[in-house]
Coordinates of C-alpha atoms in Angstrom, one line a residue:
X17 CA 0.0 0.0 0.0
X18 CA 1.5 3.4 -1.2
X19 CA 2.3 5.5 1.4
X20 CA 1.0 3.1 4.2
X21 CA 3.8 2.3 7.7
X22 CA 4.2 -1.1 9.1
X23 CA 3.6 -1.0 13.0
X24 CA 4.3 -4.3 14.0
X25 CA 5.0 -8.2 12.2
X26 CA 3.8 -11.5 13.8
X27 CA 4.9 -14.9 12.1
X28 CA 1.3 -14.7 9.8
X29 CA 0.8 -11.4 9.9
X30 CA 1.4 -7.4 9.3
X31 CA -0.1 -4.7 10.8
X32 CA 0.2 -1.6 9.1
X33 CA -1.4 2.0 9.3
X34 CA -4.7 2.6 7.1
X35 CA -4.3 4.5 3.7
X36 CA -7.2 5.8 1.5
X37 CA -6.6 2.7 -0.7
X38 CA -8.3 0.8 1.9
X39 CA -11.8 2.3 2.0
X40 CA -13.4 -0.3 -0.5
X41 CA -11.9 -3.2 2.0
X42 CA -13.5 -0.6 5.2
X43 CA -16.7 -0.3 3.3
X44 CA -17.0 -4.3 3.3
X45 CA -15.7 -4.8 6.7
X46 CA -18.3 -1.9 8.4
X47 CA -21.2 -3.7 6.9
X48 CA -20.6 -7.2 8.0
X49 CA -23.6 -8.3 9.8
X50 CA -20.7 -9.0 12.7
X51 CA -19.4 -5.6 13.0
X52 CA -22.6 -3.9 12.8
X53 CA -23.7 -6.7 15.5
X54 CA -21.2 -6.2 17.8
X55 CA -19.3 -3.1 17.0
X56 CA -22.4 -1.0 15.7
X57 CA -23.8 0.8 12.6
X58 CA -21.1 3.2 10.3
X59 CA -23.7 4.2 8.1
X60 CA -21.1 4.0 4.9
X61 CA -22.7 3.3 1.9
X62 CA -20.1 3.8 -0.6
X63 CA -16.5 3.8 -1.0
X64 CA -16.2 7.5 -1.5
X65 CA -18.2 8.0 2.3
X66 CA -15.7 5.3 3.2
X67 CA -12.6 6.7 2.5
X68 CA -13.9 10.0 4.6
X69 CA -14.6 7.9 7.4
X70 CA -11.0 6.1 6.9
X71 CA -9.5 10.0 6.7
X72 CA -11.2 11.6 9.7
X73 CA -11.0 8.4 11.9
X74 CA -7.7 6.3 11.8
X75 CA -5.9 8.4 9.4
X76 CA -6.2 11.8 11.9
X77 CA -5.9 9.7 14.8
X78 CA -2.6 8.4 14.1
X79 CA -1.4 11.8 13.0
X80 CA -2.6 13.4 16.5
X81 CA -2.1 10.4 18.9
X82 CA 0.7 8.4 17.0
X83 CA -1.8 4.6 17.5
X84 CA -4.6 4.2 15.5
X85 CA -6.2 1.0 14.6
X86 CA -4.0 -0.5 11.3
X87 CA -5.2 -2.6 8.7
X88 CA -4.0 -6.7 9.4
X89 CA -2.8 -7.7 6.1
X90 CA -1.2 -12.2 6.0
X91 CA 2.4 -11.8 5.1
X92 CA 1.7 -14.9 2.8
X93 CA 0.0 -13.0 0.1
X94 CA -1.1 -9.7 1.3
X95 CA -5.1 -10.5 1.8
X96 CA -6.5 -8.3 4.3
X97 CA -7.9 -10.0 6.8
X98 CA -9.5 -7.8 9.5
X99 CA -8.4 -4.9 11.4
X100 CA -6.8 -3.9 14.8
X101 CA -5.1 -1.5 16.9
X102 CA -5.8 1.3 19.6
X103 CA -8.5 3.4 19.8
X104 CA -8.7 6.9 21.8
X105 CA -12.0 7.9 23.3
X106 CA -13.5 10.6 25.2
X107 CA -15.4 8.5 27.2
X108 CA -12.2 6.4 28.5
X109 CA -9.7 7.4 30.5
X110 CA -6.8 5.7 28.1
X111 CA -7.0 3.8 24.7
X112 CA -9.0 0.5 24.1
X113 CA -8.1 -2.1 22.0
X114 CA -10.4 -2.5 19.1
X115 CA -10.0 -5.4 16.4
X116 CA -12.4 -7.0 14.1
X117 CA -11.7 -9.9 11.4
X118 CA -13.7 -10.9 8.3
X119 CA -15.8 -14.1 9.0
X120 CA -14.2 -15.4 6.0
X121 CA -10.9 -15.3 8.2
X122 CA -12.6 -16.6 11.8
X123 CA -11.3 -19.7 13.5
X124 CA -7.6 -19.2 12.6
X125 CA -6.7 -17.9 15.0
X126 CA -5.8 -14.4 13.2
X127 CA -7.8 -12.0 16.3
X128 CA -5.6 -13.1 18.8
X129 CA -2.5 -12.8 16.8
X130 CA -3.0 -9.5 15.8
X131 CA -4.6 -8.2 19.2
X132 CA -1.8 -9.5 21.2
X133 CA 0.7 -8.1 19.0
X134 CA -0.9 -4.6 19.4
X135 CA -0.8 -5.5 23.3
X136 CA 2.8 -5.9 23.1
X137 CA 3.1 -2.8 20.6
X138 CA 1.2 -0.8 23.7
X139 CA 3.5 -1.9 26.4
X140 CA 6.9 -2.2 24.3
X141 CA 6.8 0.7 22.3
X142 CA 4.5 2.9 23.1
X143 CA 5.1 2.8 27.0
X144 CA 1.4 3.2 28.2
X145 CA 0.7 2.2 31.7
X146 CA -3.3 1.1 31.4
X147 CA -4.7 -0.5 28.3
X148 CA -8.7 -0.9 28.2
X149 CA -11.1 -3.4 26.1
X150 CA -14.7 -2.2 25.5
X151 CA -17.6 -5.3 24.4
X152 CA -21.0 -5.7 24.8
X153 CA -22.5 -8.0 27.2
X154 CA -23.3 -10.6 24.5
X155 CA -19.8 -10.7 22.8
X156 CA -18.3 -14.1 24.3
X157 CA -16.4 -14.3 21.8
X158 CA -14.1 -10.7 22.3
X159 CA -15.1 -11.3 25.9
X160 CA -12.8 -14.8 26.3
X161 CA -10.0 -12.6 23.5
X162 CA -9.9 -9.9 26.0
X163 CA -9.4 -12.4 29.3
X164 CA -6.6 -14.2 27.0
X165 CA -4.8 -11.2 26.4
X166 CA -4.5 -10.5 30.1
X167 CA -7.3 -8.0 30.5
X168 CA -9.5 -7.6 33.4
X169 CA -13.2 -7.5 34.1
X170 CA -13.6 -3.7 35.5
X171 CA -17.1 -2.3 35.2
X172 CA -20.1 -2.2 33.2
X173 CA -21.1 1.4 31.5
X174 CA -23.4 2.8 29.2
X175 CA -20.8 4.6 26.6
X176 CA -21.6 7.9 24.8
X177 CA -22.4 8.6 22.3
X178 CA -24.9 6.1 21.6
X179 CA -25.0 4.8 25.2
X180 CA -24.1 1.6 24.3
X181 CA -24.4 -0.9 26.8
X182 CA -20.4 -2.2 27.0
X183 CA -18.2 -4.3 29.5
X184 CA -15.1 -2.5 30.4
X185 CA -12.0 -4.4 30.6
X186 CA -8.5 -3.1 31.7
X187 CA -4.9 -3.9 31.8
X188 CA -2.2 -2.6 33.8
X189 CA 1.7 -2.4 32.4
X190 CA 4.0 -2.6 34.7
X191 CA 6.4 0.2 34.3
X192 CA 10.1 -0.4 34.6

């Protein structure tokens, strides 16, 4: 991808920053029946609306806080596969980890991967002291992914802006 960073490398895969080349993958991705499920409703409709949301979203928050979530692209053949990475919110007191996989890609263990790599990228590199995990009630799934990854049952909350009912999940870095 022209113009695009690589954060961080597992054996499978590579996670790398989001470019504008990516809204037609985005556009897919937001209007899986999963994501809108269990991440909620993007309203983009088109690739154009996409790439806007790709701009003013990952692409400006990785200019102004230096994480974003990154497209997770196999180092086999290039396929994008899902994405993950660190989200900043208003309503948290640090950044969440946020990933999401196309079903074509679930079962293979490619979620983990990629969100304990960005775990590690947290810690190791960027040097934050609390990382959080936000999923609904329902979400076993992310709910067992955040517990393997080390975080921590914290609270329940209703987050703004939609008042989303959400499970709040924390992890502390030790700090050497």
């Amino acid at each position: 991808m022209s113009g695009a960073i690589t954060i961080c490398e597992t054996p499978r895969l590579r996670l790398r920053t989001v470019t504008p080349d990516d809204a037609a993958f985005y556009l897919e991705l937001v209007n899986d029946p999963s994501w809108i499920a269990n991440i909620g409703q993007r309203n983009l409709h088109t690739v154009e609306a996409a790439r806007a949301a790709l701009e003013t979203g990952p692409m400006a928050q990785f200019r102004e806080q230096g994480y974003s979530l990154y497209i997770v692209e196999r180092r086999s053949d290039g396929a994008p596969v899902g994405m993950a990475g660190l989200v900043r919110r208003d309503s948290l007191p640090g950044p969440d980890i946020g990933y999401a996989v196309r079903p074509a890609y679930w079962g293979q263990g490619y979620a983990y991967e990629a969100a304990a790599a960005i775990v590690r990228h947290a810690q190791q590199v960027l040097r934050l002291r609390t990382l959080y995990g936000i999923t609904s009630q329902q979400n076993q799934v992310s709910i067992n992914l955040l517990n393997k990854l080390g975080l921590r049952y914290e609270r329940f909350s209703r987050l703004p802006p939609e008042g989303r009912e959400t499970n709040i999940y924390r992890k502390d870095f030790r700090q050497d």
